[in-house]
Amino acid sequence: MSLVTGLVSKVSLSLVIAASFTATAQAHFQKLIPSTNVVDQNTGRQITFDVTFTHPMTNGPAMDMAEPLQFGMQYDGVKTDLLGALTPKTVDDHAAFDADVTVKAPGGYAFYIEPAPYFEPAEGKYIIQYTKTIIDAYDSGEDWDQMVGFPVEIEPLTRPYGIWTGNVFSGMVRHNGTAVPFAEIEVEYANDGSITLPNATFATQVIKADANGIFHYAMPKDGWWVFAALIEDGTMAAPNTNKQVPVERGGVLWVKTDPMN
Ligand SMILES: [Cu+2]
């Protein structure tokens, strides 16, 4: 806190608090949610992805997405560019995408997206959320812990599909491949609007990794959960200026739980 801050009136100070509350109370998350993450005869081979930059637990509002820098699929260690599969759509009056992808063979598939850097004026920084989800086709059980080489990436220590509601998910946060002690991880649930929050504090769950960069979280509801390890790394020029601002790089992973009926 600076001397200047101490001199502002109570009214403007409360405005400052309100503004920073709005910026931090809701966390942004890059959605990459497939229509299924366990492909079999019943689901069929075609998967539709929802690619939206939004606030999952409050079911919006969404933010504009520019054309992503990467969207692809990694299978058996080989990456396939899928940028051509993205179809523009609008969510809450903001640009987002769908993607239809067909998986052709049994195995473990990592789907990943690198969005264009998003400048967040409220926080004075760029956000880049390197996002992935793992899909299994025909009960292969293969490659569920595969890494796609993002600068910040969560390595699943729990198989990230075929999980029961209430299970614990464990992962390791890696930055340029190295485990990050005490990394901070934000967790949200993709709420379809059916869950009412007791208050705004519940929207984003916040946990820290241990000294080895490993974290755990028990998922109390069936549906899609997102884990985002957020690390400030580097700077970029803010839009239309030469001013360098921080870049928050997120390693984001989506996992789904199913009810044990
Ligand atoms: Cu936000």
PDB file of C-alpha atoms and ligand atoms in Angstrom:
ATOM      1  CA  MET A   1       0.000   0.000   0.000  1.00  0.00           C
ATOM      2  CA  SER A   2       1.369   3.382  -1.013  1.00  0.00           C
ATOM      3  CA  LEU A   3       1.040   6.759   0.694  1.00  0.00           C
ATOM      4  CA  VAL A   4      -1.183   7.829  -2.175  1.00  0.00           C
ATOM      5  CA  THR A   5      -3.581   4.982  -1.443  1.00  0.00           C
ATOM      6  CA  GLY A   6      -3.765   6.115   2.172  1.00  0.00           C
ATOM      7  CA  LEU A   7      -4.837   9.580   1.057  1.00  0.00           C
ATOM      8  CA  VAL A   8      -7.782   8.611  -1.109  1.00  0.00           C
ATOM      9  CA  SER A   9     -11.221   9.214   0.287  1.00  0.00           C
ATOM     10  CA  LYS A  10     -13.288   6.438   1.784  1.00  0.00           C
ATOM     11  CA  VAL A  11     -15.622   6.589  -1.176  1.00  0.00           C
ATOM     12  CA  SER A  12     -12.967   6.089  -3.812  1.00  0.00           C
ATOM     13  CA  LEU A  13     -11.230   3.458  -1.687  1.00  0.00           C
ATOM     14  CA  SER A  14     -14.420   1.439  -1.537  1.00  0.00           C
ATOM     15  CA  LEU A  15     -14.671   1.764  -5.309  1.00  0.00           C
ATOM     16  CA  VAL A  16     -11.137   0.419  -5.618  1.00  0.00           C
ATOM     17  CA  ILE A  17     -12.053  -2.504  -3.372  1.00  0.00           C
ATOM     18  CA  ALA A  18     -15.216  -3.172  -5.355  1.00  0.00           C
ATOM     19  CA  ALA A  19     -13.274  -3.129  -8.620  1.00  0.00           C
ATOM     20  CA  SER A  20     -10.605  -5.531  -7.397  1.00  0.00           C
ATOM     21  CA  PHE A  21     -13.285  -7.762  -5.870  1.00  0.00           C
ATOM     22  CA  THR A  22     -14.991  -8.073  -9.238  1.00  0.00           C
ATOM     23  CA  ALA A  23     -11.692  -8.934 -10.881  1.00  0.00           C
ATOM     24  CA  THR A  24     -10.713 -11.651  -8.453  1.00  0.00           C
ATOM     25  CA  ALA A  25     -14.043 -13.091  -7.338  1.00  0.00           C
ATOM     26  CA  GLN A  26     -14.575 -14.809 -10.659  1.00  0.00           C
ATOM     27  CA  ALA A  27     -11.782 -16.698 -12.278  1.00  0.00           C
ATOM     28  CA  HIS A  28     -11.489 -17.148 -16.020  1.00  0.00           C
ATOM     29  CA  PHE A  29     -11.190 -20.639 -17.415  1.00  0.00           C
ATOM     30  CA  GLN A  30     -10.657 -21.920 -20.924  1.00  0.00           C
ATOM     31  CA  LYS A  31     -13.335 -24.517 -21.565  1.00  0.00           C
ATOM     32  CA  LEU A  32     -12.417 -27.575 -23.628  1.00  0.00           C
ATOM     33  CA  ILE A  33     -15.308 -29.895 -22.850  1.00  0.00           C
ATOM     34  CA  PRO A  34     -15.994 -32.887 -25.103  1.00  0.00           C
ATOM     35  CA  SER A  35     -19.385 -34.534 -25.507  1.00  0.00           C
ATOM     36  CA  THR A  36     -17.795 -37.654 -24.004  1.00  0.00           C
ATOM     37  CA  ASN A  37     -14.375 -38.593 -22.652  1.00  0.00           C
ATOM     38  CA  VAL A  38     -14.936 -42.342 -22.878  1.00  0.00           C
ATOM     39  CA  VAL A  39     -15.685 -43.321 -26.449  1.00  0.00           C
ATOM     40  CA  ASP A  40     -17.370 -46.674 -27.039  1.00  0.00           C
ATOM     41  CA  GLN A  41     -20.003 -48.310 -29.242  1.00  0.00           C
ATOM     42  CA  ASN A  42     -22.753 -46.371 -27.470  1.00  0.00           C
ATOM     43  CA  THR A  43     -21.244 -42.905 -27.801  1.00  0.00           C
ATOM     44  CA  GLY A  44     -19.974 -43.288 -31.358  1.00  0.00           C
ATOM     45  CA  ARG A  45     -16.669 -41.969 -32.627  1.00  0.00           C
ATOM     46  CA  GLN A  46     -17.643 -38.379 -33.234  1.00  0.00           C
ATOM     47  CA  ILE A  47     -16.900 -35.992 -30.372  1.00  0.00           C
ATOM     48  CA  THR A  48     -18.121 -32.402 -30.172  1.00  0.00           C
ATOM     49  CA  PHE A  49     -16.063 -29.942 -28.126  1.00  0.00           C
ATOM     50  CA  ASP A  50     -17.258 -26.782 -26.428  1.00  0.00           C
ATOM     51  CA  VAL A  51     -14.378 -24.280 -26.678  1.00  0.00           C
ATOM     52  CA  THR A  52     -15.385 -21.208 -24.680  1.00  0.00           C
ATOM     53  CA  PHE A  53     -13.458 -18.784 -22.463  1.00  0.00           C
ATOM     54  CA  THR A  54     -15.760 -18.276 -19.526  1.00  0.00           C
ATOM     55  CA  HIS A  55     -16.532 -18.491 -15.796  1.00  0.00           C
ATOM     56  CA  PRO A  56     -17.699 -22.109 -15.438  1.00  0.00           C
ATOM     57  CA  MET A  57     -19.130 -22.096 -11.932  1.00  0.00           C
ATOM     58  CA  THR A  58     -21.334 -19.083 -12.588  1.00  0.00           C
ATOM     59  CA  ASN A  59     -22.235 -20.367 -16.059  1.00  0.00           C
ATOM     60  CA  GLY A  60     -20.781 -17.214 -17.627  1.00  0.00           C
ATOM     61  CA  PRO A  61     -20.396 -14.507 -18.625  1.00  0.00           C
ATOM     62  CA  ALA A  62     -18.115 -15.611 -21.434  1.00  0.00           C
ATOM     63  CA  MET A  63     -15.251 -13.544 -22.849  1.00  0.00           C
ATOM     64  CA  ASP A  64     -14.194 -13.144 -26.466  1.00  0.00           C
ATOM     65  CA  MET A  65     -11.885 -15.755 -27.905  1.00  0.00           C
ATOM     66  CA  ALA A  66      -9.650 -14.903 -30.830  1.00  0.00           C
ATOM     67  CA  GLU A  67      -8.476 -17.639 -33.206  1.00  0.00           C
ATOM     68  CA  PRO A  68      -6.462 -20.063 -31.044  1.00  0.00           C
ATOM     69  CA  LEU A  69      -2.763 -20.508 -31.757  1.00  0.00           C
ATOM     70  CA  GLN A  70      -3.034 -24.287 -31.441  1.00  0.00           C
ATOM     71  CA  PHE A  71      -5.865 -26.796 -31.311  1.00  0.00           C
ATOM     72  CA  GLY A  72      -4.938 -30.385 -31.770  1.00  0.00           C
ATOM     73  CA  MET A  73      -4.955 -34.006 -30.807  1.00  0.00           C
ATOM     74  CA  GLN A  74      -2.063 -36.127 -29.608  1.00  0.00           C
ATOM     75  CA  TYR A  75      -2.347 -39.860 -30.216  1.00  0.00           C
ATOM     76  CA  ASP A  76       0.429 -42.384 -29.758  1.00  0.00           C
ATOM     77  CA  GLY A  77       2.868 -39.496 -29.322  1.00  0.00           C
ATOM     78  CA  VAL A  78       1.928 -37.866 -32.633  1.00  0.00           C
ATOM     79  CA  LYS A  79       0.195 -34.485 -32.834  1.00  0.00           C
ATOM     80  CA  THR A  80      -2.508 -33.683 -35.381  1.00  0.00           C
ATOM     81  CA  ASP A  81      -3.498 -30.074 -36.061  1.00  0.00           C
ATOM     82  CA  LEU A  82      -7.260 -29.610 -35.707  1.00  0.00           C
ATOM     83  CA  LEU A  83      -7.534 -25.829 -36.091  1.00  0.00           C
ATOM     84  CA  GLY A  84      -9.595 -26.445 -39.241  1.00  0.00           C
ATOM     85  CA  ALA A  85     -12.222 -28.272 -37.175  1.00  0.00           C
ATOM     86  CA  LEU A  86     -13.094 -25.160 -35.150  1.00  0.00           C
ATOM     87  CA  THR A  87     -16.458 -23.607 -35.946  1.00  0.00           C
ATOM     88  CA  PRO A  88     -17.216 -20.111 -34.622  1.00  0.00           C
ATOM     89  CA  LYS A  89     -20.185 -19.667 -32.322  1.00  0.00           C
ATOM     90  CA  THR A  90     -21.440 -17.036 -29.918  1.00  0.00           C
ATOM     91  CA  VAL A  91     -21.787 -17.480 -26.157  1.00  0.00           C
ATOM     92  CA  ASP A  92     -23.208 -14.600 -24.081  1.00  0.00           C
ATOM     93  CA  ASP A  93     -22.623 -12.374 -27.142  1.00  0.00           C
ATOM     94  CA  HIS A  94     -18.915 -13.314 -27.184  1.00  0.00           C
ATOM     95  CA  ALA A  95     -16.890 -15.251 -29.729  1.00  0.00           C
ATOM     96  CA  ALA A  96     -16.305 -18.935 -28.956  1.00  0.00           C
ATOM     97  CA  PHE A  97     -15.963 -22.188 -30.908  1.00  0.00           C
ATOM     98  CA  ASP A  98     -17.289 -25.689 -31.343  1.00  0.00           C
ATOM     99  CA  ALA A  99     -15.275 -28.508 -32.856  1.00  0.00           C
ATOM    100  CA  ASP A 100     -16.335 -31.865 -34.236  1.00  0.00           C
ATOM    101  CA  VAL A 101     -13.628 -34.504 -34.199  1.00  0.00           C
ATOM    102  CA  THR A 102     -13.762 -38.192 -35.056  1.00  0.00           C
ATOM    103  CA  VAL A 103     -11.460 -40.644 -33.284  1.00  0.00           C
ATOM    104  CA  LYS A 104     -10.603 -43.573 -35.504  1.00  0.00           C
ATOM    105  CA  ALA A 105      -8.847 -46.136 -33.341  1.00  0.00           C
ATOM    106  CA  PRO A 106      -8.689 -47.431 -29.774  1.00  0.00           C
ATOM    107  CA  GLY A 107      -6.246 -45.586 -27.543  1.00  0.00           C
ATOM    108  CA  GLY A 108      -5.672 -42.542 -25.354  1.00  0.00           C
ATOM    109  CA  TYR A 109      -6.125 -39.143 -26.956  1.00  0.00           C
ATOM    110  CA  ALA A 110      -4.969 -35.806 -25.555  1.00  0.00           C
ATOM    111  CA  PHE A 111      -6.890 -32.845 -26.942  1.00  0.00           C
ATOM    112  CA  TYR A 112      -5.201 -29.517 -26.352  1.00  0.00           C
ATOM    113  CA  ILE A 113      -5.654 -25.846 -27.107  1.00  0.00           C
ATOM    114  CA  GLU A 114      -3.419 -22.809 -26.850  1.00  0.00           C
ATOM    115  CA  PRO A 115      -5.672 -19.760 -26.999  1.00  0.00           C
ATOM    116  CA  ALA A 116      -4.430 -16.409 -28.204  1.00  0.00           C
ATOM    117  CA  PRO A 117      -3.174 -14.291 -25.267  1.00  0.00           C
ATOM    118  CA  TYR A 118      -6.118 -12.546 -23.612  1.00  0.00           C
ATOM    119  CA  PHE A 119      -5.486  -9.108 -22.137  1.00  0.00           C
ATOM    120  CA  GLU A 120      -7.458  -8.606 -18.921  1.00  0.00           C
ATOM    121  CA  PRO A 121      -7.653  -4.866 -18.260  1.00  0.00           C
ATOM    122  CA  ALA A 122      -9.015  -5.360 -14.718  1.00  0.00           C
ATOM    123  CA  GLU A 123      -5.873  -7.267 -13.746  1.00  0.00           C
ATOM    124  CA  GLY A 124      -3.428  -5.490 -16.073  1.00  0.00           C
ATOM    125  CA  LYS A 125      -2.056  -8.741 -17.428  1.00  0.00           C
ATOM    126  CA  TYR A 126      -2.279 -11.255 -20.214  1.00  0.00           C
ATOM    127  CA  ILE A 127      -3.855 -14.654 -19.601  1.00  0.00           C
ATOM    128  CA  ILE A 128      -2.831 -17.707 -21.624  1.00  0.00           C
ATOM    129  CA  GLN A 129      -4.529 -20.905 -20.553  1.00  0.00           C
ATOM    130  CA  TYR A 130      -2.898 -23.948 -22.087  1.00  0.00           C
ATOM    131  CA  THR A 131      -5.786 -26.372 -21.827  1.00  0.00           C
ATOM    132  CA  LYS A 132      -6.150 -30.104 -22.346  1.00  0.00           C
ATOM    133  CA  THR A 133      -8.423 -33.041 -21.696  1.00  0.00           C
ATOM    134  CA  ILE A 134      -7.787 -36.749 -22.124  1.00  0.00           C
ATOM    135  CA  ILE A 135     -10.164 -39.086 -23.949  1.00  0.00           C
ATOM    136  CA  ASP A 136     -10.083 -42.852 -23.985  1.00  0.00           C
ATOM    137  CA  ALA A 137     -11.442 -44.785 -26.946  1.00  0.00           C
ATOM    138  CA  TYR A 138     -12.715 -48.345 -26.545  1.00  0.00           C
ATOM    139  CA  ASP A 139     -11.416 -48.912 -23.009  1.00  0.00           C
ATOM    140  CA  SER A 140      -7.770 -48.857 -24.085  1.00  0.00           C
ATOM    141  CA  GLY A 141      -6.441 -47.523 -20.781  1.00  0.00           C
ATOM    142  CA  GLU A 142      -3.431 -46.131 -22.662  1.00  0.00           C
ATOM    143  CA  ASP A 143      -1.495 -42.883 -22.354  1.00  0.00           C
ATOM    144  CA  TRP A 144      -3.794 -41.247 -19.819  1.00  0.00           C
ATOM    145  CA  ASP A 145      -0.848 -39.416 -18.252  1.00  0.00           C
ATOM    146  CA  GLN A 146       0.576 -38.175 -21.564  1.00  0.00           C
ATOM    147  CA  MET A 147       1.983 -34.646 -21.627  1.00  0.00           C
ATOM    148  CA  VAL A 148       1.645 -32.361 -24.643  1.00  0.00           C
ATOM    149  CA  GLY A 149       4.603 -30.084 -23.853  1.00  0.00           C
ATOM    150  CA  PHE A 150       2.887 -26.937 -22.602  1.00  0.00           C
ATOM    151  CA  PRO A 151       5.023 -24.430 -20.621  1.00  0.00           C
ATOM    152  CA  VAL A 152       2.664 -24.941 -17.678  1.00  0.00           C
ATOM    153  CA  GLU A 153       0.973 -28.315 -17.576  1.00  0.00           C
ATOM    154  CA  ILE A 154      -0.733 -30.594 -15.078  1.00  0.00           C
ATOM    155  CA  GLU A 155       0.459 -34.194 -15.131  1.00  0.00           C
ATOM    156  CA  PRO A 156      -2.447 -36.385 -14.026  1.00  0.00           C
ATOM    157  CA  LEU A 157      -1.594 -38.823 -11.241  1.00  0.00           C
ATOM    158  CA  THR A 158      -5.189 -40.046 -11.268  1.00  0.00           C
ATOM    159  CA  ARG A 159      -6.456 -41.493 -14.555  1.00  0.00           C
ATOM    160  CA  PRO A 160      -8.402 -38.456 -15.779  1.00  0.00           C
ATOM    161  CA  TYR A 161     -11.491 -40.238 -17.168  1.00  0.00           C
ATOM    162  CA  GLY A 162     -13.847 -42.924 -15.929  1.00  0.00           C
ATOM    163  CA  ILE A 163     -13.902 -41.318 -12.452  1.00  0.00           C
ATOM    164  CA  TRP A 164     -16.700 -41.633  -9.908  1.00  0.00           C
ATOM    165  CA  THR A 165     -18.280 -38.638  -8.269  1.00  0.00           C
ATOM    166  CA  GLY A 166     -16.562 -38.065  -4.917  1.00  0.00           C
ATOM    167  CA  ASN A 167     -13.217 -39.462  -6.058  1.00  0.00           C
ATOM    168  CA  VAL A 168     -10.015 -37.598  -5.321  1.00  0.00           C
ATOM    169  CA  PHE A 169      -8.103 -36.235  -8.277  1.00  0.00           C
ATOM    170  CA  SER A 170      -4.329 -35.931  -7.901  1.00  0.00           C
ATOM    171  CA  GLY A 171      -1.956 -34.167 -10.232  1.00  0.00           C
ATOM    172  CA  MET A 172       1.492 -32.641 -10.465  1.00  0.00           C
ATOM    173  CA  VAL A 173       2.086 -29.082 -11.621  1.00  0.00           C
ATOM    174  CA  ARG A 174       4.984 -28.750 -14.037  1.00  0.00           C
ATOM    175  CA  HIS A 175       6.535 -25.542 -15.359  1.00  0.00           C
ATOM    176  CA  ASN A 176       8.792 -26.133 -18.367  1.00  0.00           C
ATOM    177  CA  GLY A 177       8.772 -29.756 -17.294  1.00  0.00           C
ATOM    178  CA  THR A 178       9.872 -29.173 -13.694  1.00  0.00           C
ATOM    179  CA  ALA A 179       7.604 -29.773 -10.698  1.00  0.00           C
ATOM    180  CA  VAL A 180       6.469 -26.545  -9.010  1.00  0.00           C
ATOM    181  CA  PRO A 181       6.540 -26.684  -5.181  1.00  0.00           C
ATOM    182  CA  PHE A 182       3.489 -25.076  -3.554  1.00  0.00           C
ATOM    183  CA  ALA A 183       1.957 -24.109  -6.905  1.00  0.00           C
ATOM    184  CA  GLU A 184      -1.485 -22.563  -6.619  1.00  0.00           C
ATOM    185  CA  ILE A 185      -4.343 -24.374  -8.320  1.00  0.00           C
ATOM    186  CA  GLU A 186      -7.830 -23.029  -8.920  1.00  0.00           C
ATOM    187  CA  VAL A 187     -10.695 -25.490  -9.263  1.00  0.00           C
ATOM    188  CA  GLU A 188     -14.148 -24.918 -10.700  1.00  0.00           C
ATOM    189  CA  TYR A 189     -17.167 -26.938 -11.721  1.00  0.00           C
ATOM    190  CA  ALA A 190     -18.976 -26.476 -15.022  1.00  0.00           C
ATOM    191  CA  ASN A 191     -22.320 -25.425 -13.585  1.00  0.00           C
ATOM    192  CA  ASP A 192     -25.279 -25.631 -15.954  1.00  0.00           C
ATOM    193  CA  GLY A 193     -27.102 -23.180 -13.715  1.00  0.00           C
ATOM    194  CA  SER A 194     -28.634 -25.836 -11.460  1.00  0.00           C
ATOM    195  CA  ILE A 195     -26.253 -25.136  -8.561  1.00  0.00           C
ATOM    196  CA  THR A 196     -26.791 -22.027  -6.472  1.00  0.00           C
ATOM    197  CA  LEU A 197     -23.731 -20.712  -4.665  1.00  0.00           C
ATOM    198  CA  PRO A 198     -24.070 -19.779  -0.969  1.00  0.00           C
ATOM    199  CA  ASN A 199     -21.949 -16.751  -1.873  1.00  0.00           C
ATOM    200  CA  ALA A 200     -19.334 -15.749  -4.440  1.00  0.00           C
ATOM    201  CA  THR A 201     -16.463 -17.218  -2.412  1.00  0.00           C
ATOM    202  CA  PHE A 202     -17.571 -20.743  -3.294  1.00  0.00           C
ATOM    203  CA  ALA A 203     -17.226 -20.283  -7.066  1.00  0.00           C
ATOM    204  CA  THR A 204     -13.502 -20.981  -7.229  1.00  0.00           C
ATOM    205  CA  GLN A 205     -11.910 -23.520  -4.918  1.00  0.00           C
ATOM    206  CA  VAL A 206      -8.247 -22.767  -4.254  1.00  0.00           C
ATOM    207  CA  ILE A 207      -5.639 -25.339  -3.276  1.00  0.00           C
ATOM    208  CA  LYS A 208      -1.874 -25.490  -3.150  1.00  0.00           C
ATOM    209  CA  ALA A 209       0.465 -28.219  -4.250  1.00  0.00           C
ATOM    210  CA  ASP A 210       2.860 -29.773  -1.749  1.00  0.00           C
ATOM    211  CA  ALA A 211       6.648 -29.425  -1.783  1.00  0.00           C
ATOM    212  CA  ASN A 212       6.789 -31.811  -4.771  1.00  0.00           C
ATOM    213  CA  GLY A 213       4.210 -29.918  -6.808  1.00  0.00           C
ATOM    214  CA  ILE A 214       1.530 -32.548  -6.152  1.00  0.00           C
ATOM    215  CA  PHE A 215      -2.057 -31.648  -5.316  1.00  0.00           C
ATOM    216  CA  HIS A 216      -5.272 -33.470  -4.462  1.00  0.00           C
ATOM    217  CA  TYR A 217      -8.940 -32.517  -4.694  1.00  0.00           C
ATOM    218  CA  ALA A 218     -12.116 -34.505  -4.005  1.00  0.00           C
ATOM    219  CA  MET A 219     -14.843 -33.736  -6.551  1.00  0.00           C
ATOM    220  CA  PRO A 220     -18.231 -33.633  -4.786  1.00  0.00           C
ATOM    221  CA  LYS A 221     -20.533 -33.546  -7.827  1.00  0.00           C
ATOM    222  CA  ASP A 222     -20.928 -35.376 -11.110  1.00  0.00           C
ATOM    223  CA  GLY A 223     -19.967 -33.426 -14.188  1.00  0.00           C
ATOM    224  CA  TRP A 224     -16.960 -31.579 -15.538  1.00  0.00           C
ATOM    225  CA  TRP A 225     -14.273 -30.169 -13.231  1.00  0.00           C
ATOM    226  CA  VAL A 226     -11.409 -27.897 -14.218  1.00  0.00           C
ATOM    227  CA  PHE A 227      -7.992 -27.616 -12.581  1.00  0.00           C
ATOM    228  CA  ALA A 228      -5.890 -24.569 -13.427  1.00  0.00           C
ATOM    229  CA  ALA A 229      -2.316 -24.123 -12.223  1.00  0.00           C
ATOM    230  CA  LEU A 230      -1.519 -20.435 -12.661  1.00  0.00           C
ATOM    231  CA  ILE A 231       2.054 -19.185 -12.984  1.00  0.00           C
ATOM    232  CA  GLU A 232       3.207 -15.689 -13.928  1.00  0.00           C
ATOM    233  CA  ASP A 233       5.975 -16.092 -16.470  1.00  0.00           C
ATOM    234  CA  GLY A 234       7.352 -13.346 -18.699  1.00  0.00           C
ATOM    235  CA  THR A 235       5.880 -10.108 -19.981  1.00  0.00           C
ATOM    236  CA  MET A 236       4.239  -8.856 -23.168  1.00  0.00           C
ATOM    237  CA  ALA A 237       3.379  -5.382 -24.435  1.00  0.00           C
ATOM    238  CA  ALA A 238      -0.156  -4.362 -23.475  1.00  0.00           C
ATOM    239  CA  PRO A 239      -2.473  -3.645 -26.426  1.00  0.00           C
ATOM    240  CA  ASN A 240      -1.689  -0.391 -28.254  1.00  0.00           C
ATOM    241  CA  THR A 241       1.178   0.487 -25.903  1.00  0.00           C
ATOM    242  CA  ASN A 242       4.817  -0.330 -25.275  1.00  0.00           C
ATOM    243  CA  LYS A 243       4.084  -1.045 -21.633  1.00  0.00           C
ATOM    244  CA  GLN A 244       5.194  -4.505 -20.600  1.00  0.00           C
ATOM    245  CA  VAL A 245       2.668  -6.354 -18.444  1.00  0.00           C
ATOM    246  CA  PRO A 246       2.848  -9.783 -16.778  1.00  0.00           C
ATOM    247  CA  VAL A 247       1.718 -12.938 -18.544  1.00  0.00           C
ATOM    248  CA  GLU A 248      -0.212 -15.447 -16.437  1.00  0.00           C
ATOM    249  CA  ARG A 249       0.262 -18.883 -17.952  1.00  0.00           C
ATOM    250  CA  GLY A 250      -2.269 -21.462 -16.851  1.00  0.00           C
ATOM    251  CA  GLY A 251      -1.898 -25.198 -17.138  1.00  0.00           C
ATOM    252  CA  VAL A 252      -5.537 -26.259 -17.390  1.00  0.00           C
ATOM    253  CA  LEU A 253      -6.989 -29.770 -17.265  1.00  0.00           C
ATOM    254  CA  TRP A 254     -10.639 -30.830 -17.559  1.00  0.00           C
ATOM    255  CA  VAL A 255     -11.837 -34.066 -15.973  1.00  0.00           C
ATOM    256  CA  LYS A 256     -15.315 -35.569 -15.645  1.00  0.00           C
ATOM    257  CA  THR A 257     -16.911 -37.510 -12.828  1.00  0.00           C
ATOM    258  CA  ASP A 258     -19.911 -39.791 -13.204  1.00  0.00           C
ATOM    259  CA  PRO A 259     -22.430 -40.780 -10.515  1.00  0.00           C
ATOM    260  CA  MET A 260     -22.227 -44.296  -9.078  1.00  0.00           C
ATOM    261  CA  ASN A 261     -25.839 -45.330  -9.629  1.00  0.00           C
TER     262      ASN A 261
HETATM  263 CU    CU B   1     -13.465 -13.009 -15.262  1.00  0.00          CU
END
